[in-house]
């Protein structure tokens, strides 16, 4: 971690879409090293229903890319990931959300230029990100229905750093500066 800022994050994000538009999903796993937290979220939209999964835990004593029912494994760096949601570890009171998906890159990652912004001498944004197009194969179970994913379109993002609106709120140390002074 290049900063002691409590907002520092390192996060995976995947978007997945059935080619005809009948289902869509997003999966994220984020690490907040300076707050000792790792969290995740998954959402699947099928028809007019949205199904959600959220979980959080302490990061230490050892980091693993798993939180609650969600696990993401790097099978081949920058080329293949496995995304799993285990239904057995979820509450029986809620509809099941489960998956076993393999994400495969179709294109190499594209790294954005670093984002940096300062306000009143304090770095409020200092992050980087790369994006990558791929496809997904496997299955998703949502609300008792099994969806087979065969070459579903997908993209992913890996981002890290300090970003406004992520983690805790920016500390307030006085009145907001005039718009002409923002960024200095």
PDB file of C-alpha atoms in Angstrom:
ATOM      1  CA  UNK A   1       0.000   0.000   0.000  1.00  0.00           C
ATOM      2  CA  UNK A   2       1.512   3.300  -1.105  1.00  0.00           C
ATOM      3  CA  UNK A   3      -0.418   5.450   1.367  1.00  0.00           C
ATOM      4  CA  UNK A   4      -1.689   5.433   4.942  1.00  0.00           C
ATOM      5  CA  UNK A   5      -4.960   7.033   3.744  1.00  0.00           C
ATOM      6  CA  UNK A   6      -7.802   4.885   5.118  1.00  0.00           C
ATOM      7  CA  UNK A   7      -9.596   5.167   1.755  1.00  0.00           C
ATOM      8  CA  UNK A   8      -6.876   3.200  -0.086  1.00  0.00           C
ATOM      9  CA  UNK A   9      -8.525   0.301  -1.950  1.00  0.00           C
ATOM     10  CA  UNK A  10      -7.635  -2.525  -4.331  1.00  0.00           C
ATOM     11  CA  UNK A  11     -10.638  -3.965  -6.141  1.00  0.00           C
ATOM     12  CA  UNK A  12     -11.775  -6.451  -8.792  1.00  0.00           C
ATOM     13  CA  UNK A  13     -15.037  -5.735 -10.661  1.00  0.00           C
ATOM     14  CA  UNK A  14     -16.672  -7.959 -13.285  1.00  0.00           C
ATOM     15  CA  UNK A  15     -19.729  -7.199 -15.473  1.00  0.00           C
ATOM     16  CA  UNK A  16     -21.409 -10.121 -17.243  1.00  0.00           C
ATOM     17  CA  UNK A  17     -24.243 -10.091 -19.792  1.00  0.00           C
ATOM     18  CA  UNK A  18     -26.197 -12.874 -21.496  1.00  0.00           C
ATOM     19  CA  UNK A  19     -25.959 -12.169 -25.269  1.00  0.00           C
ATOM     20  CA  UNK A  20     -29.730 -11.743 -25.764  1.00  0.00           C
ATOM     21  CA  UNK A  21     -30.019  -9.523 -22.669  1.00  0.00           C
ATOM     22  CA  UNK A  22     -32.068 -12.026 -20.607  1.00  0.00           C
ATOM     23  CA  UNK A  23     -29.691 -11.833 -17.623  1.00  0.00           C
ATOM     24  CA  UNK A  24     -26.879  -9.638 -16.336  1.00  0.00           C
ATOM     25  CA  UNK A  25     -24.546  -9.819 -13.354  1.00  0.00           C
ATOM     26  CA  UNK A  26     -21.910  -7.781 -11.565  1.00  0.00           C
ATOM     27  CA  UNK A  27     -19.393  -9.120  -9.067  1.00  0.00           C
ATOM     28  CA  UNK A  28     -16.905  -7.119  -7.015  1.00  0.00           C
ATOM     29  CA  UNK A  29     -14.319  -7.883  -4.345  1.00  0.00           C
ATOM     30  CA  UNK A  30     -12.531  -4.994  -2.640  1.00  0.00           C
ATOM     31  CA  UNK A  31      -9.684  -4.787  -0.153  1.00  0.00           C
ATOM     32  CA  UNK A  32      -9.266  -1.756   2.144  1.00  0.00           C
ATOM     33  CA  UNK A  33      -5.850  -2.538   3.606  1.00  0.00           C
ATOM     34  CA  UNK A  34      -5.631   0.505   5.902  1.00  0.00           C
ATOM     35  CA  UNK A  35      -9.038  -0.247   7.423  1.00  0.00           C
ATOM     36  CA  UNK A  36      -8.417  -4.026   7.733  1.00  0.00           C
ATOM     37  CA  UNK A  37     -11.522  -4.825   5.634  1.00  0.00           C
ATOM     38  CA  UNK A  38     -12.298  -6.969   2.604  1.00  0.00           C
ATOM     39  CA  UNK A  39     -15.814  -6.885   1.173  1.00  0.00           C
ATOM     40  CA  UNK A  40     -17.732  -8.193  -1.795  1.00  0.00           C
ATOM     41  CA  UNK A  41     -20.947  -7.773  -3.656  1.00  0.00           C
ATOM     42  CA  UNK A  42     -22.810  -9.626  -6.375  1.00  0.00           C
ATOM     43  CA  UNK A  43     -25.975  -8.705  -8.208  1.00  0.00           C
ATOM     44  CA  UNK A  44     -27.849 -10.753 -10.798  1.00  0.00           C
ATOM     45  CA  UNK A  45     -30.733  -9.286 -12.765  1.00  0.00           C
ATOM     46  CA  UNK A  46     -33.059 -11.835 -14.349  1.00  0.00           C
ATOM     47  CA  UNK A  47     -36.339 -10.624 -15.806  1.00  0.00           C
ATOM     48  CA  UNK A  48     -37.786  -7.953 -13.521  1.00  0.00           C
ATOM     49  CA  UNK A  49     -35.992  -9.248 -10.402  1.00  0.00           C
ATOM     50  CA  UNK A  50     -32.679  -8.240  -8.895  1.00  0.00           C
ATOM     51  CA  UNK A  51     -30.878 -10.671  -6.575  1.00  0.00           C
ATOM     52  CA  UNK A  52     -28.098  -9.362  -4.307  1.00  0.00           C
ATOM     53  CA  UNK A  53     -25.310 -10.740  -2.159  1.00  0.00           C
ATOM     54  CA  UNK A  54     -23.105  -8.625   0.146  1.00  0.00           C
ATOM     55  CA  UNK A  55     -20.482  -9.721   2.633  1.00  0.00           C
ATOM     56  CA  UNK A  56     -17.626  -8.196   4.614  1.00  0.00           C
ATOM     57  CA  UNK A  57     -14.938  -9.435   6.990  1.00  0.00           C
ATOM     58  CA  UNK A  58     -11.626  -8.509   8.592  1.00  0.00           C
ATOM     59  CA  UNK A  59      -8.756  -8.607   6.130  1.00  0.00           C
ATOM     60  CA  UNK A  60      -6.162  -9.917   8.557  1.00  0.00           C
ATOM     61  CA  UNK A  61      -4.484 -12.087   9.698  1.00  0.00           C
ATOM     62  CA  UNK A  62      -4.158 -13.424   6.106  1.00  0.00           C
ATOM     63  CA  UNK A  63      -5.635 -12.145   2.868  1.00  0.00           C
ATOM     64  CA  UNK A  64      -7.566 -14.515   0.644  1.00  0.00           C
ATOM     65  CA  UNK A  65      -9.727 -13.438  -2.275  1.00  0.00           C
ATOM     66  CA  UNK A  66     -12.851 -14.772  -0.594  1.00  0.00           C
ATOM     67  CA  UNK A  67     -15.575 -13.185   1.513  1.00  0.00           C
ATOM     68  CA  UNK A  68     -18.590 -15.099   2.786  1.00  0.00           C
ATOM     69  CA  UNK A  69     -19.945 -17.152  -0.112  1.00  0.00           C
ATOM     70  CA  UNK A  70     -17.848 -15.403  -2.825  1.00  0.00           C
ATOM     71  CA  UNK A  71     -14.399 -16.466  -3.983  1.00  0.00           C
ATOM     72  CA  UNK A  72     -12.322 -15.178  -6.926  1.00  0.00           C
ATOM     73  CA  UNK A  73      -9.267 -17.141  -8.051  1.00  0.00           C
ATOM     74  CA  UNK A  74      -6.671 -15.995 -10.572  1.00  0.00           C
ATOM     75  CA  UNK A  75      -6.107 -19.038 -12.794  1.00  0.00           C
ATOM     76  CA  UNK A  76      -3.780 -17.283 -15.226  1.00  0.00           C
ATOM     77  CA  UNK A  77      -2.655 -13.675 -14.617  1.00  0.00           C
ATOM     78  CA  UNK A  78      -4.389 -11.179 -16.934  1.00  0.00           C
ATOM     79  CA  UNK A  79      -6.093 -14.050 -18.793  1.00  0.00           C
ATOM     80  CA  UNK A  80      -8.345 -16.304 -16.657  1.00  0.00           C
ATOM     81  CA  UNK A  81     -10.280 -15.966 -13.376  1.00  0.00           C
ATOM     82  CA  UNK A  82     -12.702 -18.258 -11.616  1.00  0.00           C
ATOM     83  CA  UNK A  83     -15.684 -16.662  -9.859  1.00  0.00           C
ATOM     84  CA  UNK A  84     -17.594 -18.842  -7.416  1.00  0.00           C
ATOM     85  CA  UNK A  85     -20.528 -18.153  -5.119  1.00  0.00           C
ATOM     86  CA  UNK A  86     -21.312 -21.060  -2.806  1.00  0.00           C
ATOM     87  CA  UNK A  87     -25.037 -21.334  -2.067  1.00  0.00           C
ATOM     88  CA  UNK A  88     -24.484 -23.741   0.835  1.00  0.00           C
ATOM     89  CA  UNK A  89     -22.877 -21.016   2.963  1.00  0.00           C
ATOM     90  CA  UNK A  90     -25.841 -18.634   2.591  1.00  0.00           C
ATOM     91  CA  UNK A  91     -28.888 -18.143   4.798  1.00  0.00           C
ATOM     92  CA  UNK A  92     -31.730 -20.526   4.022  1.00  0.00           C
ATOM     93  CA  UNK A  93     -34.201 -17.658   4.517  1.00  0.00           C
ATOM     94  CA  UNK A  94     -33.061 -15.936   1.310  1.00  0.00           C
ATOM     95  CA  UNK A  95     -33.349 -17.096  -2.327  1.00  0.00           C
ATOM     96  CA  UNK A  96     -30.179 -18.848  -3.423  1.00  0.00           C
ATOM     97  CA  UNK A  97     -27.598 -17.029  -5.495  1.00  0.00           C
ATOM     98  CA  UNK A  98     -24.770 -19.256  -6.663  1.00  0.00           C
ATOM     99  CA  UNK A  99     -22.357 -19.498  -9.577  1.00  0.00           C
ATOM    100  CA  UNK A 100     -19.259 -21.175 -10.924  1.00  0.00           C
ATOM    101  CA  UNK A 101     -17.912 -19.080 -13.779  1.00  0.00           C
ATOM    102  CA  UNK A 102     -14.648 -18.969 -15.666  1.00  0.00           C
ATOM    103  CA  UNK A 103     -13.753 -15.529 -17.018  1.00  0.00           C
ATOM    104  CA  UNK A 104     -11.408 -15.588 -20.045  1.00  0.00           C
ATOM    105  CA  UNK A 105      -9.762 -12.567 -21.645  1.00  0.00           C
ATOM    106  CA  UNK A 106     -10.498 -11.813 -25.290  1.00  0.00           C
ATOM    107  CA  UNK A 107      -8.246  -8.739 -25.423  1.00  0.00           C
ATOM    108  CA  UNK A 108      -5.200  -7.614 -23.443  1.00  0.00           C
ATOM    109  CA  UNK A 109      -5.878  -5.193 -20.569  1.00  0.00           C
ATOM    110  CA  UNK A 110      -5.957  -1.468 -21.303  1.00  0.00           C
ATOM    111  CA  UNK A 111      -4.416   0.630 -18.547  1.00  0.00           C
ATOM    112  CA  UNK A 112      -5.827   4.095 -17.998  1.00  0.00           C
ATOM    113  CA  UNK A 113      -3.549   7.008 -17.263  1.00  0.00           C
ATOM    114  CA  UNK A 114      -3.206   7.562 -13.504  1.00  0.00           C
ATOM    115  CA  UNK A 115      -5.892   9.750 -11.929  1.00  0.00           C
ATOM    116  CA  UNK A 116      -4.559  12.380  -9.524  1.00  0.00           C
ATOM    117  CA  UNK A 117      -6.316  15.349  -7.912  1.00  0.00           C
ATOM    118  CA  UNK A 118      -5.418  17.496  -4.934  1.00  0.00           C
ATOM    119  CA  UNK A 119      -7.589  19.841  -2.871  1.00  0.00           C
ATOM    120  CA  UNK A 120      -6.080  22.248  -0.334  1.00  0.00           C
ATOM    121  CA  UNK A 121      -2.792  20.381  -0.460  1.00  0.00           C
ATOM    122  CA  UNK A 122      -4.335  16.961   0.218  1.00  0.00           C
ATOM    123  CA  UNK A 123      -4.472  14.174  -2.390  1.00  0.00           C
ATOM    124  CA  UNK A 124      -8.181  13.362  -2.701  1.00  0.00           C
ATOM    125  CA  UNK A 125      -7.735  11.109  -5.740  1.00  0.00           C
ATOM    126  CA  UNK A 126      -4.677   9.048  -6.603  1.00  0.00           C
ATOM    127  CA  UNK A 127      -5.702   5.837  -8.337  1.00  0.00           C
ATOM    128  CA  UNK A 128      -5.094   3.658 -11.359  1.00  0.00           C
ATOM    129  CA  UNK A 129      -7.238   1.201 -13.240  1.00  0.00           C
ATOM    130  CA  UNK A 130      -7.105  -1.202 -16.121  1.00  0.00           C
ATOM    131  CA  UNK A 131     -10.042  -2.576 -18.073  1.00  0.00           C
ATOM    132  CA  UNK A 132     -10.277  -5.790 -20.055  1.00  0.00           C
ATOM    133  CA  UNK A 133     -12.861  -7.413 -22.347  1.00  0.00           C
ATOM    134  CA  UNK A 134     -13.581 -11.114 -21.978  1.00  0.00           C
ATOM    135  CA  UNK A 135     -16.194 -13.824 -21.957  1.00  0.00           C
ATOM    136  CA  UNK A 136     -17.708 -16.070 -19.301  1.00  0.00           C
ATOM    137  CA  UNK A 137     -18.525 -19.768 -19.309  1.00  0.00           C
ATOM    138  CA  UNK A 138     -20.144 -21.772 -16.518  1.00  0.00           C
ATOM    139  CA  UNK A 139     -23.426 -21.421 -14.655  1.00  0.00           C
ATOM    140  CA  UNK A 140     -25.421 -19.093 -12.425  1.00  0.00           C
ATOM    141  CA  UNK A 141     -28.228 -20.231 -10.134  1.00  0.00           C
ATOM    142  CA  UNK A 142     -30.635 -17.506  -9.144  1.00  0.00           C
ATOM    143  CA  UNK A 143     -34.034 -17.897  -7.464  1.00  0.00           C
ATOM    144  CA  UNK A 144     -34.096 -21.656  -8.181  1.00  0.00           C
ATOM    145  CA  UNK A 145     -33.337 -21.209 -11.905  1.00  0.00           C
ATOM    146  CA  UNK A 146     -30.118 -22.537 -13.446  1.00  0.00           C
ATOM    147  CA  UNK A 147     -28.655 -20.350 -16.207  1.00  0.00           C
ATOM    148  CA  UNK A 148     -25.942 -21.858 -18.376  1.00  0.00           C
ATOM    149  CA  UNK A 149     -23.394 -19.268 -19.469  1.00  0.00           C
ATOM    150  CA  UNK A 150     -21.801 -20.065 -22.798  1.00  0.00           C
ATOM    151  CA  UNK A 151     -19.593 -17.306 -24.157  1.00  0.00           C
ATOM    152  CA  UNK A 152     -21.466 -14.539 -22.338  1.00  0.00           C
ATOM    153  CA  UNK A 153     -19.969 -11.087 -22.893  1.00  0.00           C
ATOM    154  CA  UNK A 154     -17.990  -9.691 -19.994  1.00  0.00           C
ATOM    155  CA  UNK A 155     -15.576  -6.979 -18.992  1.00  0.00           C
ATOM    156  CA  UNK A 156     -13.503  -6.517 -15.889  1.00  0.00           C
ATOM    157  CA  UNK A 157     -11.774  -3.712 -14.062  1.00  0.00           C
ATOM    158  CA  UNK A 158      -8.931  -3.875 -11.582  1.00  0.00           C
ATOM    159  CA  UNK A 159      -8.444  -0.581  -9.775  1.00  0.00           C
ATOM    160  CA  UNK A 160      -6.370   0.551  -6.804  1.00  0.00           C
ATOM    161  CA  UNK A 161      -5.480   3.705  -4.921  1.00  0.00           C
ATOM    162  CA  UNK A 162      -7.401   6.562  -3.301  1.00  0.00           C
ATOM    163  CA  UNK A 163     -10.686   7.641  -4.853  1.00  0.00           C
ATOM    164  CA  UNK A 164     -13.281  10.131  -3.665  1.00  0.00           C
ATOM    165  CA  UNK A 165     -16.499   8.428  -2.634  1.00  0.00           C
ATOM    166  CA  UNK A 166     -14.752   5.145  -1.791  1.00  0.00           C
ATOM    167  CA  UNK A 167     -14.310   4.178   1.867  1.00  0.00           C
ATOM    168  CA  UNK A 168     -14.716   6.888   4.500  1.00  0.00           C
ATOM    169  CA  UNK A 169     -15.801  10.438   3.748  1.00  0.00           C
ATOM    170  CA  UNK A 170     -13.149  13.049   2.995  1.00  0.00           C
ATOM    171  CA  UNK A 171     -12.252  14.886   6.229  1.00  0.00           C
ATOM    172  CA  UNK A 172     -13.661  18.417   6.525  1.00  0.00           C
ATOM    173  CA  UNK A 173     -11.009  20.832   7.743  1.00  0.00           C
ATOM    174  CA  UNK A 174     -12.621  24.151   6.892  1.00  0.00           C
ATOM    175  CA  UNK A 175     -14.901  25.830   4.375  1.00  0.00           C
ATOM    176  CA  UNK A 176     -14.831  24.631   0.769  1.00  0.00           C
ATOM    177  CA  UNK A 177     -12.401  26.639  -1.363  1.00  0.00           C
ATOM    178  CA  UNK A 178     -13.713  28.681  -4.308  1.00  0.00           C
ATOM    179  CA  UNK A 179     -14.089  26.645  -7.506  1.00  0.00           C
ATOM    180  CA  UNK A 180     -11.082  28.435  -9.013  1.00  0.00           C
ATOM    181  CA  UNK A 181      -8.827  26.923  -6.299  1.00  0.00           C
ATOM    182  CA  UNK A 182     -10.043  23.297  -6.519  1.00  0.00           C
ATOM    183  CA  UNK A 183      -7.245  21.056  -7.773  1.00  0.00           C
ATOM    184  CA  UNK A 184      -4.421  23.156  -6.341  1.00  0.00           C
TER     185      UNK A 184
END
